[in-house]
mmCIF file of C-alpha atoms and ligand atoms in Angstrom:
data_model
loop_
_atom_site.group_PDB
_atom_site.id
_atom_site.type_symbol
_atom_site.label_atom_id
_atom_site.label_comp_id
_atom_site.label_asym_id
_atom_site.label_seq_id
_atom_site.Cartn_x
_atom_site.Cartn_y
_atom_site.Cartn_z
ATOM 1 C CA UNK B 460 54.627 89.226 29.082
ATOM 2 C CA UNK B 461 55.173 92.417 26.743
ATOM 3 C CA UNK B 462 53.831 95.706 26.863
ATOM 4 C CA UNK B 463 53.906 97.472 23.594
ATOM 5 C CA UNK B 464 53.716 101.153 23.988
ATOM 6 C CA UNK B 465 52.955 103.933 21.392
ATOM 7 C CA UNK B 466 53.352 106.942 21.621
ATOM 8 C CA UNK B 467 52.946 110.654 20.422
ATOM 9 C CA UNK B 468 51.150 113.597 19.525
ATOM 10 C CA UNK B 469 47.644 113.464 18.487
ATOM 11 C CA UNK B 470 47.061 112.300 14.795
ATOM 12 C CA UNK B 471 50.679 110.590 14.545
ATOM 13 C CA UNK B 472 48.755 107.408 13.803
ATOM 14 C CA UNK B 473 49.329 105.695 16.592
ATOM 15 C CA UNK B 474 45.647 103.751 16.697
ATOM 16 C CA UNK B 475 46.065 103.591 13.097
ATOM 17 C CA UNK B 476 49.544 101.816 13.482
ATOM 18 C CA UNK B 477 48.920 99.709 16.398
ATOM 19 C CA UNK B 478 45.282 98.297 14.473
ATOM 20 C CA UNK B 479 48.114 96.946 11.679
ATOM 21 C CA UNK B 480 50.530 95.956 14.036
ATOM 22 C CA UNK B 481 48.078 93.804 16.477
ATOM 23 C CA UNK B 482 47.180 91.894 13.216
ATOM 24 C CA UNK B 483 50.504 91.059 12.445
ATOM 25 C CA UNK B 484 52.121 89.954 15.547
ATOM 26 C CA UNK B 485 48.872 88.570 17.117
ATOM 27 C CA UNK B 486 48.740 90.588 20.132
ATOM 28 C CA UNK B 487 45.649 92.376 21.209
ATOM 29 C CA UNK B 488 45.497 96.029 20.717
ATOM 30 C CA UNK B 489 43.822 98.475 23.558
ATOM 31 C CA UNK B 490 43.576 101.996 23.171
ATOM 32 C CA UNK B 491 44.041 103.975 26.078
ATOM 33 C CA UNK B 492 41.553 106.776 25.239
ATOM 34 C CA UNK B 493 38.861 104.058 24.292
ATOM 35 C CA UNK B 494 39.464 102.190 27.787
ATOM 36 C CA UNK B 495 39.329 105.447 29.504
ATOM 37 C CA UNK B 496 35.792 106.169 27.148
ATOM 38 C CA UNK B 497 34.348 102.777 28.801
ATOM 39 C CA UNK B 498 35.368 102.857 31.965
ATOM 40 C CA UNK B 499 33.807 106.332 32.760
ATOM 41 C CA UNK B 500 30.965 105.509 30.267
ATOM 42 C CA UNK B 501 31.548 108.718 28.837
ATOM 43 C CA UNK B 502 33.172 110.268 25.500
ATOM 44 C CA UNK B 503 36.528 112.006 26.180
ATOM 45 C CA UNK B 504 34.749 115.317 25.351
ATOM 46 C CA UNK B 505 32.172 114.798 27.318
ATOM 47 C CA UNK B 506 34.916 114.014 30.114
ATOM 48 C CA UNK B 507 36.473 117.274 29.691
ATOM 49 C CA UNK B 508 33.373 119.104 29.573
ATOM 50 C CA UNK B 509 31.958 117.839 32.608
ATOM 51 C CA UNK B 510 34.822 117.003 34.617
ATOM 52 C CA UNK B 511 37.532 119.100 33.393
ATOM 53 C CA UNK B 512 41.307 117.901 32.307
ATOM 54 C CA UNK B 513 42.888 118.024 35.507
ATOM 55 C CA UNK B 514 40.162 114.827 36.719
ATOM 56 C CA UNK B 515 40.990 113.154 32.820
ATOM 57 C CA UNK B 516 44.488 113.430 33.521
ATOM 58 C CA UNK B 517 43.983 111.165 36.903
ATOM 59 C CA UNK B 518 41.665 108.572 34.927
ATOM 60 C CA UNK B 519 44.580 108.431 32.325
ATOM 61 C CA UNK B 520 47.269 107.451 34.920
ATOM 62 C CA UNK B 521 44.971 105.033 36.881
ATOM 63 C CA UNK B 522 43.882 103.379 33.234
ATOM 64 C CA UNK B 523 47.290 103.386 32.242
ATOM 65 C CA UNK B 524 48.699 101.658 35.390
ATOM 66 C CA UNK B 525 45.366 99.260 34.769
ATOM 67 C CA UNK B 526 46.682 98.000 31.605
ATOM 68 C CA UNK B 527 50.476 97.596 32.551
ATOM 69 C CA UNK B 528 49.873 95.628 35.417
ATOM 70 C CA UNK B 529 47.084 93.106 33.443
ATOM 71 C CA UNK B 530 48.339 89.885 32.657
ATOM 72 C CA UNK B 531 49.341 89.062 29.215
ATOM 73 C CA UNK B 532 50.849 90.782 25.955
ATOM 74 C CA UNK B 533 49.572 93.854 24.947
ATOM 75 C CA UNK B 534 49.830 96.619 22.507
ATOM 76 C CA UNK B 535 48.900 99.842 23.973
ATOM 77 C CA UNK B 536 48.389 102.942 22.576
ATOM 78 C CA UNK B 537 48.368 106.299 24.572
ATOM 79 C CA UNK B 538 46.574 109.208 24.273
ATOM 80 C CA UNK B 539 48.201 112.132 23.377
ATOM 81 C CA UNK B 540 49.133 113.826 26.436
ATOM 82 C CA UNK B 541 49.542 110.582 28.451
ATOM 83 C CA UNK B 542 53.279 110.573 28.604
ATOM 84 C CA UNK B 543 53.508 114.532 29.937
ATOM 85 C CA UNK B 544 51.510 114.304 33.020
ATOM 86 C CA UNK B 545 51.703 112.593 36.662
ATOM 87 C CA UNK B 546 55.061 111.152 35.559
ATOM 88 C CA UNK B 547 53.543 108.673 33.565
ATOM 89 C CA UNK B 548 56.794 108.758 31.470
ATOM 90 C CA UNK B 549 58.597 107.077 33.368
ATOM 91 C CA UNK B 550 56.604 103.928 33.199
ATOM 92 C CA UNK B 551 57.670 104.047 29.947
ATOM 93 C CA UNK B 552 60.825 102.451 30.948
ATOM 94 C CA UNK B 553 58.862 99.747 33.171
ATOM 95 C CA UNK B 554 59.238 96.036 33.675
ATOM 96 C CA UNK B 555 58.579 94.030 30.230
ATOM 97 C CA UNK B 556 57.857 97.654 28.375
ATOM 98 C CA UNK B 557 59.082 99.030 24.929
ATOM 99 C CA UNK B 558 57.637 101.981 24.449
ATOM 100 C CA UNK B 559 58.000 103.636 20.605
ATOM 101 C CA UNK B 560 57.647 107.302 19.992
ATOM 102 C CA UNK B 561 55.637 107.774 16.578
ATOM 103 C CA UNK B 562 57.655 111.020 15.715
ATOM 104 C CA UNK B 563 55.667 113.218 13.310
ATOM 105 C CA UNK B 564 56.848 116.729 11.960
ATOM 106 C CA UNK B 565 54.098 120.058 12.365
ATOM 107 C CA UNK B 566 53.257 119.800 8.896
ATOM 108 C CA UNK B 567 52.346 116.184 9.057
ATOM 109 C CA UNK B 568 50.404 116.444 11.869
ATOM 110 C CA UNK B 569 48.787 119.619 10.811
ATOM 111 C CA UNK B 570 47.681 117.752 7.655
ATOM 112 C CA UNK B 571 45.946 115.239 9.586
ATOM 113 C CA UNK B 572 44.026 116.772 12.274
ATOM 114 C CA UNK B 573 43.099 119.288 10.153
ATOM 115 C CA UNK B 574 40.617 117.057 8.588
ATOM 116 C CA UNK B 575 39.241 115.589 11.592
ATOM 117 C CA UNK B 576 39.429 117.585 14.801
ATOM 118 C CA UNK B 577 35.830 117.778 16.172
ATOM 119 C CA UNK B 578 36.690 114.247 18.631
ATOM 120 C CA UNK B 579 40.008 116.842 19.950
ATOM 121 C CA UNK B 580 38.910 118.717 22.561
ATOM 122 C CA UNK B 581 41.999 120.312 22.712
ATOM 123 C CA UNK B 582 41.773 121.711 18.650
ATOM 124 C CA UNK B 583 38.062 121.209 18.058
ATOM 125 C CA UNK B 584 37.712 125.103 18.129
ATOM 126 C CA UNK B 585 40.798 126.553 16.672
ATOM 127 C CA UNK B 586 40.655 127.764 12.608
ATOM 128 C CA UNK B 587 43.239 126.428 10.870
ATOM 129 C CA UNK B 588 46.013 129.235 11.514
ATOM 130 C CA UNK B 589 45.285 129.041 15.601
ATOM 131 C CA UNK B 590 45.686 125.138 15.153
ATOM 132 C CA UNK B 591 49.513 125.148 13.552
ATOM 133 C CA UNK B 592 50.722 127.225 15.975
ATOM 134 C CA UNK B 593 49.222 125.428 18.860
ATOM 135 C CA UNK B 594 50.376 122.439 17.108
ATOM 136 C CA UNK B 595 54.235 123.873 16.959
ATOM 137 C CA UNK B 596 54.200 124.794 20.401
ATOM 138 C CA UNK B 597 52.644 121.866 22.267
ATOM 139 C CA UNK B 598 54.809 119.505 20.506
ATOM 140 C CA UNK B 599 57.433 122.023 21.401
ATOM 141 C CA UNK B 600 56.400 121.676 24.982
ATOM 142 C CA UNK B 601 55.716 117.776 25.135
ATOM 143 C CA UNK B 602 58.849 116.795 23.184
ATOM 144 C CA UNK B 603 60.898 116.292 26.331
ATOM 145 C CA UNK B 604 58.279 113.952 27.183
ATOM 146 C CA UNK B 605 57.909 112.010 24.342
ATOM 147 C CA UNK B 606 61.744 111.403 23.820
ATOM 148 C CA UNK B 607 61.374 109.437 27.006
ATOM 149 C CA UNK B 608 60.311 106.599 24.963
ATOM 150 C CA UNK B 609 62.887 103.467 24.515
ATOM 151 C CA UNK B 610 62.476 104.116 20.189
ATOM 152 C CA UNK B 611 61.734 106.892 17.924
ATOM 153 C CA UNK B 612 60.565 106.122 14.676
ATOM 154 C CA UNK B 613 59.588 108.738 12.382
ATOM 155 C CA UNK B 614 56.150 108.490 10.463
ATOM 156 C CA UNK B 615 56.540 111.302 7.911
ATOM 157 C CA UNK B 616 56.226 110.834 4.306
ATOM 158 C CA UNK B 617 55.603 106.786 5.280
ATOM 159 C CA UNK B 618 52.783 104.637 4.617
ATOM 160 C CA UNK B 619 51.106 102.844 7.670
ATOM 161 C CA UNK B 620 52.634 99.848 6.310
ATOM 162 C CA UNK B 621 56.032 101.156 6.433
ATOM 163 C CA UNK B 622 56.110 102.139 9.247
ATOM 164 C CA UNK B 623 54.739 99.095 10.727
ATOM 165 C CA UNK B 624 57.833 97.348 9.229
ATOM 166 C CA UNK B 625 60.238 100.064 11.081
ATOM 167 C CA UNK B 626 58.539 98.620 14.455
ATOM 168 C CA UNK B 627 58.690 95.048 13.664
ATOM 169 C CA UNK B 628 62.588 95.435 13.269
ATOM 170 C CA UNK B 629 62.706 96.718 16.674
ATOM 171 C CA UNK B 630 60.504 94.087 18.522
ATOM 172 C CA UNK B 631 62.955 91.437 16.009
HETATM 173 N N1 ATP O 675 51.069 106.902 7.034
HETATM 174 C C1 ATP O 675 50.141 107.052 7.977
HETATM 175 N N2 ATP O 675 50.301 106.478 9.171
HETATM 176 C C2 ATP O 675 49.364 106.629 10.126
HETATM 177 N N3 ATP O 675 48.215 107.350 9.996
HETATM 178 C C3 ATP O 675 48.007 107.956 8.831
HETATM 179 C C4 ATP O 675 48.945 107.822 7.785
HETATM 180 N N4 ATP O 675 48.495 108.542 6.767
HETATM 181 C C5 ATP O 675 47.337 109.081 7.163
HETATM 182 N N5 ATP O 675 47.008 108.737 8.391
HETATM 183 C C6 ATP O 675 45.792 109.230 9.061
HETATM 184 O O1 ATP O 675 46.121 110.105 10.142
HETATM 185 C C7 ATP O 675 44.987 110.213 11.008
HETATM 186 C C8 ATP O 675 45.403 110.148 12.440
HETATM 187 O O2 ATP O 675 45.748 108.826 12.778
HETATM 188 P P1 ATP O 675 45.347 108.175 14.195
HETATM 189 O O3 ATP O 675 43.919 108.469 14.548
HETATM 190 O O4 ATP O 675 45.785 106.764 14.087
HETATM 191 O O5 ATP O 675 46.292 109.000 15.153
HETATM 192 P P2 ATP O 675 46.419 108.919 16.720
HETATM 193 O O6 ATP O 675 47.864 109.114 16.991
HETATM 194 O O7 ATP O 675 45.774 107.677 17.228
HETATM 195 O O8 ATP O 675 45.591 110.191 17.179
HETATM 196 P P3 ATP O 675 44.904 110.503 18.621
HETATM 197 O O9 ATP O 675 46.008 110.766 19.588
HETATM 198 O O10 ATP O 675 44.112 111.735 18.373
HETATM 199 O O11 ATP O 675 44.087 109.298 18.974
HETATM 200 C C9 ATP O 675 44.024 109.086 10.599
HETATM 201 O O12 ATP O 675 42.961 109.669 9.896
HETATM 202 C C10 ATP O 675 44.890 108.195 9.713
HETATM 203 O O13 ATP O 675 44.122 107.508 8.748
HETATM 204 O O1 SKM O 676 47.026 115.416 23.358
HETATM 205 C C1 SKM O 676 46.212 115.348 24.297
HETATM 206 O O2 SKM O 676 46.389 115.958 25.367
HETATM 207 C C2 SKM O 676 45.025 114.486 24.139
HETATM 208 C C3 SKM O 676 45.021 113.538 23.142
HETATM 209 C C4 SKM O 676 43.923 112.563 22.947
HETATM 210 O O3 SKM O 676 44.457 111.292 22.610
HETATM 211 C C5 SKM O 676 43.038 112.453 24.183
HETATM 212 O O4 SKM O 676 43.679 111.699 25.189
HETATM 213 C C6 SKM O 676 42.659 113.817 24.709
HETATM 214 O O5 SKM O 676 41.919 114.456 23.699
HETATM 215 C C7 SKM O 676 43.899 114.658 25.081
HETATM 216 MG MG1 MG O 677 44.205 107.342 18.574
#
């Protein structure tokens, strides 16, 4: 039984990675904000909005702790701030886990979520110059937290594919 756990900041690819990766190794894919999504039946905005982060950040560790402890292989990948709240870092070092931090510079992830920030609660009203600097400084903040993971790869200036090979080494 293997848990396959990606990680990092928002817009690092790590859906976008895991979708390629699942198709190549055959093992499903689930992403953690999408399970969360179902479960409550509600969007993750409309989770924030009506329930505020502090209650998403205890349906994040309950859905997280869901999915380790199902039976069977799985590729999971986390939201965003999953790894920096109610210690859920440390199951990143958990029975059957390897976890891989997507590592992704400012600019990079600047030049992502720039284009597509509206499903972000947490950018979806900042202009472009508020957004790199809250950018710098939450990764800033959540780096400790993300260098928890077992693997860093780094995803800038490589395709999805190439990256996708840079896992595949590890899990060889
Ligand atoms: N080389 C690349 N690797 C991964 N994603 C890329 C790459 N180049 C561009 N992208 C794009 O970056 C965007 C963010 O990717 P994705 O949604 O997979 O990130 P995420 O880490 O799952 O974000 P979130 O935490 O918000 O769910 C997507 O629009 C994706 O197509
Ligand atoms: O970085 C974060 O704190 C978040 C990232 C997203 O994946 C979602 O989990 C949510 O928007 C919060
Ligand atoms: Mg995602």
């Amino acid at each position: 039984m293997r848990k396959i756990i990606l990680l990092g900041y928002m817009g690092c690819g790590k859906s976008t990675i895991a979708k390629t990766l699942s198709k190549i190794i055959r093992v499903p894919f689930v992403d953690l904000d999408e399970y969360i999504e179902e479960k409550a039946g509600l969007s993750i905005n409309a989770i924030f909005e009506q329930h505020g982060e502090i209650k998403f950040r205890k349906m994040e560790h309950a859905a997280f702790v869901d999915l380790l402890n199902a039976p069977g292989d799985v590729i999971i990948g986390l939201g965003g701030g999953a790894p920096c709240y109610a210690n859920n870092h440390e199951l990143l070092h958990g029975k059957n886990v390897l976890s891989v931090y997507l590592k992704a510079s400012i600019e990079t992830l600047f030049n992502r979520l720039v284009a597509n920030k509206s499903k972000r609660p947490l950018i979806a009203n900042k202009n472009e110059e508020e957004m790199k600097e809250f950018i710098a400084m939450h990764l800033f903040e959540r780096s400790y937290y993300y260098n928890q993971a077992q693997h860093i790869v780094s995803v800038d200036e490589k395709t999805v594919d190439e990256t996708v090979l840079d896992i595949l080494a590890i899990l060889a």
